[in-house]
Amino acid sequence: MENNTHTSKVLIAKSYGPSDVLEFQEITLDTLPQGFARIRVKAAGINPIDARRMTGEFKHAGLPQTFGTEFTGEIIEIADDHSDFKVGDFVLGSGNGFTHATVIDVPVGNLIRRPENIAWEVAGSIAGVAQTATTVLDEIGPINSLLVHGASGGVGSIIVQLARERGITVVGTSSKRNLEYVNSLGAIAVEYGDGLTERIKEVFPNAFDASIDMVGNEQATQVSLEVVKEDGVIGTIAGKPTSSERVVPFWVKRNPQNLQHVVNGIEAGKFTWEIDSTFPFENAAEAYSKILEGHTRGKIVLTF
């Protein structure tokens, strides 16, 4: 194993607030721990939870804070004599605390290979949302119908497709401009806003087996309480307090096999993967502001 010294430019926030709290910090990385790979990042997705941590709406660690859960890049050092990976391999996966940085250290067990025909910006945006979506479906268990609030976003887009792959009927809500996209994923698309319950019942009059909220607003909670059967699952990944004890929070569980399944589907053209927009790492503040606006179609990605 080579024992090189590497530096990394890391996105941090020393306080909570809008995107102008973000800054870059240059750090020297410690000796690479056993079982880890050092990655030069090529692209990293931004998820709504990153932006909500920036504003302080969601707090799970103290200040200063770092950001990012998914990435793709090139291995520049590895400390695992039994791994099939080597220096120079292109990989993707989940981070070990943060991925919005130029160089990161990641457990080898979090990595899978990046297929050549998957663009960097796509590869860097898969791991977090793919594993979140599969976690939700696995923990809900066998169902026949699912209501997805916020079906056009990163997690929403893939959970619709994974659910349809399992033979589940899906109704997905979105803004008007994303209805056609949600339909193309295999869901019955319904525009959110006033009168949502009635519009959902028009297209799916039966009670749903389950619902999942990607948005985290009160309308999603109240509508789900009205249209999901009494013993059905009402879940959320938004990480926000809810007004009903029936709403179950789901948290991602890392599973490289589930991630590989989604990557294989994207590589084969079976799953659609939409990139809303990309921003150079230096323009991270602009990217974070955009994700807070909502209404994204697919993923917002930082490129390096």
GROMACS .gro file of N, CA, C and O in nm, residues 125-177:
model
  212
  125SER      N    1  -2.480   1.036  -0.887
  125SER     CA    2  -2.608   1.073  -0.826
  125SER      C    3  -2.695   0.954  -0.792
  125SER      O    4  -2.810   0.971  -0.751
  126ILE      N    5  -2.641   0.833  -0.802
  126ILE     CA    6  -2.725   0.713  -0.790
  126ILE      C    7  -2.734   0.660  -0.648
  126ILE      O    8  -2.843   0.626  -0.599
  127ALA      N    9  -2.622   0.650  -0.578
  127ALA     CA   10  -2.615   0.563  -0.459
  127ALA      C   11  -2.713   0.599  -0.349
  127ALA      O   12  -2.780   0.512  -0.293
  128GLY      N   13  -2.723   0.726  -0.314
  128GLY     CA   14  -2.808   0.765  -0.203
  128GLY      C   15  -2.955   0.737  -0.231
  128GLY      O   16  -3.024   0.672  -0.150
  129VAL      N   17  -3.003   0.783  -0.345
  129VAL     CA   18  -3.146   0.769  -0.374
  129VAL      C   19  -3.183   0.625  -0.408
  129VAL      O   20  -3.291   0.578  -0.371
  130ALA      N   21  -3.096   0.553  -0.477
  130ALA     CA   22  -3.126   0.414  -0.512
  130ALA      C   23  -3.142   0.329  -0.387
  130ALA      O   24  -3.235   0.248  -0.376
  131GLN      N   25  -3.051   0.347  -0.292
  131GLN     CA   26  -3.057   0.266  -0.170
  131GLN      C   27  -3.170   0.311  -0.078
  131GLN      O   28  -3.227   0.231  -0.005
  132THR      N   29  -3.204   0.440  -0.083
  132THR     CA   30  -3.320   0.487  -0.008
  132THR      C   31  -3.448   0.424  -0.064
  132THR      O   32  -3.533   0.375   0.011
  133ALA      N   33  -3.462   0.426  -0.196
  133ALA     CA   34  -3.582   0.371  -0.259
  133ALA      C   35  -3.599   0.222  -0.230
  133ALA      O   36  -3.709   0.176  -0.197
  134THR      N   37  -3.491   0.147  -0.241
  134THR     CA   38  -3.501   0.003  -0.215
  134THR      C   39  -3.526  -0.024  -0.067
  134THR      O   40  -3.599  -0.118  -0.032
  135THR      N   41  -3.468   0.058   0.022
  135THR     CA   42  -3.496   0.043   0.165
  135THR      C   43  -3.646   0.058   0.192
  135THR      O   44  -3.706  -0.022   0.264
  136VAL      N   45  -3.705   0.162   0.135
  136VAL     CA   46  -3.848   0.188   0.157
  136VAL      C   47  -3.932   0.071   0.110
  136VAL      O   48  -4.018   0.020   0.183
  137LEU      N   49  -3.909   0.026  -0.012
  137LEU     CA   50  -3.991  -0.083  -0.066
  137LEU      C   51  -3.969  -0.213   0.011
  137LEU      O   52  -4.065  -0.287   0.037
  138ASP      N   53  -3.846  -0.242   0.049
  138ASP     CA   54  -3.819  -0.365   0.124
  138ASP      C   55  -3.887  -0.362   0.261
  138ASP      O   56  -3.940  -0.463   0.308
  139GLU      N   57  -3.886  -0.244   0.327
  139GLU     CA   58  -3.942  -0.236   0.462
  139GLU      C   59  -4.095  -0.228   0.460
  139GLU      O   60  -4.160  -0.274   0.554
  140ILE      N   61  -4.152  -0.170   0.355
  140ILE     CA   62  -4.298  -0.173   0.343
  140ILE      C   63  -4.346  -0.315   0.322
  140ILE      O   64  -4.448  -0.357   0.377
  141GLY      N   65  -4.272  -0.393   0.245
  141GLY     CA   66  -4.309  -0.532   0.221
  141GLY      C   67  -4.403  -0.548   0.103
  141GLY      O   68  -4.429  -0.452   0.029
  142PRO      N   69  -4.457  -0.668   0.082
  142PRO     CA   70  -4.541  -0.695  -0.035
  142PRO      C   71  -4.669  -0.611  -0.034
  142PRO      O   72  -4.744  -0.613   0.064
  143ILE      N   73  -4.690  -0.536  -0.138
  143ILE     CA   74  -4.811  -0.455  -0.154
  143ILE      C   75  -4.853  -0.458  -0.300
  143ILE      O   76  -4.775  -0.496  -0.388
  144ASN      N   77  -4.976  -0.412  -0.325
  144ASN     CA   78  -5.028  -0.406  -0.462
  144ASN      C   79  -5.043  -0.263  -0.512
  144ASN      O   80  -5.050  -0.241  -0.633
  145SER      N   81  -5.050  -0.166  -0.420
  145SER     CA   82  -5.069  -0.027  -0.463
  145SER      C   83  -4.990   0.067  -0.374
  145SER      O   84  -4.976   0.043  -0.253
  146LEU      N   85  -4.940   0.175  -0.433
  146LEU     CA   86  -4.854   0.269  -0.362
  146LEU      C   87  -4.880   0.411  -0.412
  146LEU      O   88  -4.884   0.435  -0.533
  147LEU      N   89  -4.895   0.504  -0.318
  147LEU     CA   90  -4.905   0.646  -0.349
  147LEU      C   91  -4.771   0.711  -0.318
  147LEU      O   92  -4.720   0.699  -0.206
  148VAL      N   93  -4.714   0.780  -0.416
  148VAL     CA   94  -4.584   0.845  -0.399
  148VAL      C   95  -4.602   0.996  -0.408
  148VAL      O   96  -4.639   1.049  -0.513
  149HIS      N   97  -4.579   1.066  -0.297
  149HIS     CA   98  -4.584   1.212  -0.296
  149HIS      C   99  -4.446   1.265  -0.337
  149HIS      O  100  -4.346   1.237  -0.271
  150GLY      N  101  -4.442   1.342  -0.445
  150GLY     CA  102  -4.314   1.394  -0.494
  150GLY      C  103  -4.246   1.294  -0.584
  150GLY      O  104  -4.128   1.263  -0.566
  151ALA      N  105  -4.318   1.246  -0.684
  151ALA     CA  106  -4.270   1.136  -0.766
  151ALA      C  107  -4.169   1.177  -0.872
  151ALA      O  108  -4.107   1.090  -0.934
  152SER      N  109  -4.148   1.306  -0.895
  152SER     CA  110  -4.056   1.348  -1.001
  152SER      C  111  -3.915   1.374  -0.952
  152SER      O  112  -3.824   1.394  -1.032
  153GLY      N  113  -3.893   1.376  -0.820
  153GLY     CA  114  -3.760   1.400  -0.767
  153GLY      C  115  -3.670   1.279  -0.778
  153GLY      O  116  -3.705   1.177  -0.839
  154GLY      N  117  -3.552   1.288  -0.717
  154GLY     CA  118  -3.454   1.180  -0.730
  154GLY      C  119  -3.503   1.048  -0.675
  154GLY      O  120  -3.508   0.947  -0.746
  155VAL      N  121  -3.542   1.043  -0.547
  155VAL     CA  122  -3.591   0.919  -0.489
  155VAL      C  123  -3.725   0.880  -0.550
  155VAL      O  124  -3.748   0.762  -0.582
  156GLY      N  125  -3.812   0.978  -0.569
  156GLY     CA  126  -3.943   0.949  -0.627
  156GLY      C  127  -3.934   0.882  -0.762
  156GLY      O  128  -4.005   0.785  -0.791
  157SER      N  129  -3.845   0.932  -0.847
  157SER     CA  130  -3.832   0.879  -0.983
  157SER      C  131  -3.795   0.731  -0.983
  157SER      O  132  -3.851   0.651  -1.059
  158ILE      N  133  -3.699   0.694  -0.897
  158ILE     CA  134  -3.655   0.554  -0.901
  158ILE      C  135  -3.749   0.465  -0.820
  158ILE      O  136  -3.769   0.348  -0.855
  159ILE      N  137  -3.811   0.516  -0.715
  159ILE     CA  138  -3.902   0.430  -0.639
  159ILE      C  139  -4.025   0.395  -0.723
  159ILE      O  140  -4.077   0.284  -0.714
  160VAL      N  141  -4.069   0.487  -0.809
  160VAL     CA  142  -4.179   0.456  -0.901
  160VAL      C  143  -4.138   0.339  -0.990
  160VAL      O  144  -4.214   0.241  -1.006
  161GLN      N  145  -4.019   0.345  -1.047
  161GLN     CA  146  -3.976   0.242  -1.141
  161GLN      C  147  -3.950   0.108  -1.072
  161GLN      O  148  -3.984   0.002  -1.126
  162LEU      N  149  -3.891   0.112  -0.953
  162LEU     CA  150  -3.868  -0.012  -0.879
  162LEU      C  151  -4.000  -0.075  -0.835
  162LEU      O  152  -4.015  -0.198  -0.836
  163ALA      N  153  -4.096   0.009  -0.796
  163ALA     CA  154  -4.227  -0.043  -0.758
  163ALA      C  155  -4.298  -0.107  -0.877
  163ALA      O  156  -4.357  -0.215  -0.866
  164ARG      N  157  -4.292  -0.040  -0.991
  164ARG     CA  158  -4.355  -0.096  -1.110
  164ARG      C  159  -4.287  -0.228  -1.150
  164ARG      O  160  -4.353  -0.321  -1.195
  165GLU      N  161  -4.156  -0.236  -1.131
  165GLU     CA  162  -4.084  -0.361  -1.159
  165GLU      C  163  -4.138  -0.474  -1.074
  165GLU      O  164  -4.140  -0.591  -1.117
  166ARG      N  165  -4.183  -0.442  -0.953
  166ARG     CA  166  -4.238  -0.543  -0.862
  166ARG      C  167  -4.387  -0.567  -0.885
  166ARG      O  168  -4.450  -0.642  -0.810
  167GLY      N  169  -4.443  -0.503  -0.986
  167GLY     CA  170  -4.583  -0.524  -1.019
  167GLY      C  171  -4.680  -0.441  -0.937
  167GLY      O  172  -4.801  -0.469  -0.936
  168ILE      N  173  -4.632  -0.337  -0.872
  168ILE     CA  174  -4.715  -0.251  -0.788
  168ILE      C  175  -4.777  -0.140  -0.872
  168ILE      O  176  -4.708  -0.078  -0.953
  169THR      N  177  -4.905  -0.115  -0.853
  169THR     CA  178  -4.970   0.000  -0.915
  169THR      C  179  -4.929   0.125  -0.838
  169THR      O  180  -4.941   0.131  -0.716
  170VAL      N  181  -4.882   0.227  -0.910
  170VAL     CA  182  -4.829   0.348  -0.846
  170VAL      C  183  -4.905   0.470  -0.895
  170VAL      O  184  -4.924   0.489  -1.016
  171VAL      N  185  -4.949   0.553  -0.801
  171VAL     CA  186  -4.998   0.688  -0.830
  171VAL      C  187  -4.894   0.784  -0.775
  171VAL      O  188  -4.853   0.773  -0.659
  172GLY      N  189  -4.848   0.877  -0.858
  172GLY     CA  190  -4.743   0.970  -0.817
  172GLY      C  191  -4.786   1.114  -0.833
  172GLY      O  192  -4.843   1.152  -0.936
  173THR      N  193  -4.761   1.196  -0.732
  173THR     CA  194  -4.795   1.338  -0.740
  173THR      C  195  -4.674   1.418  -0.784
  173THR      O  196  -4.559   1.382  -0.756
  174SER      N  197  -4.701   1.529  -0.852
  174SER     CA  198  -4.594   1.619  -0.896
  174SER      C  199  -4.654   1.752  -0.934
  174SER      O  200  -4.777   1.770  -0.936
  175SER      N  201  -4.567   1.847  -0.968
  175SER     CA  202  -4.615   1.973  -1.023
  175SER      C  203  -4.667   1.948  -1.164
  175SER      O  204  -4.640   1.844  -1.226
  176LYS      N  205  -4.742   2.044  -1.216
  176LYS     CA  206  -4.804   2.028  -1.347
  176LYS      C  207  -4.700   2.002  -1.455
  176LYS      O  208  -4.721   1.917  -1.544
  177ARG      N  209  -4.588   2.072  -1.448
  177ARG     CA  210  -4.488   2.059  -1.556
  177ARG      C  211  -4.419   1.923  -1.558
  177ARG      O  212  -4.359   1.883  -1.659
   0.00000   0.00000   0.00000
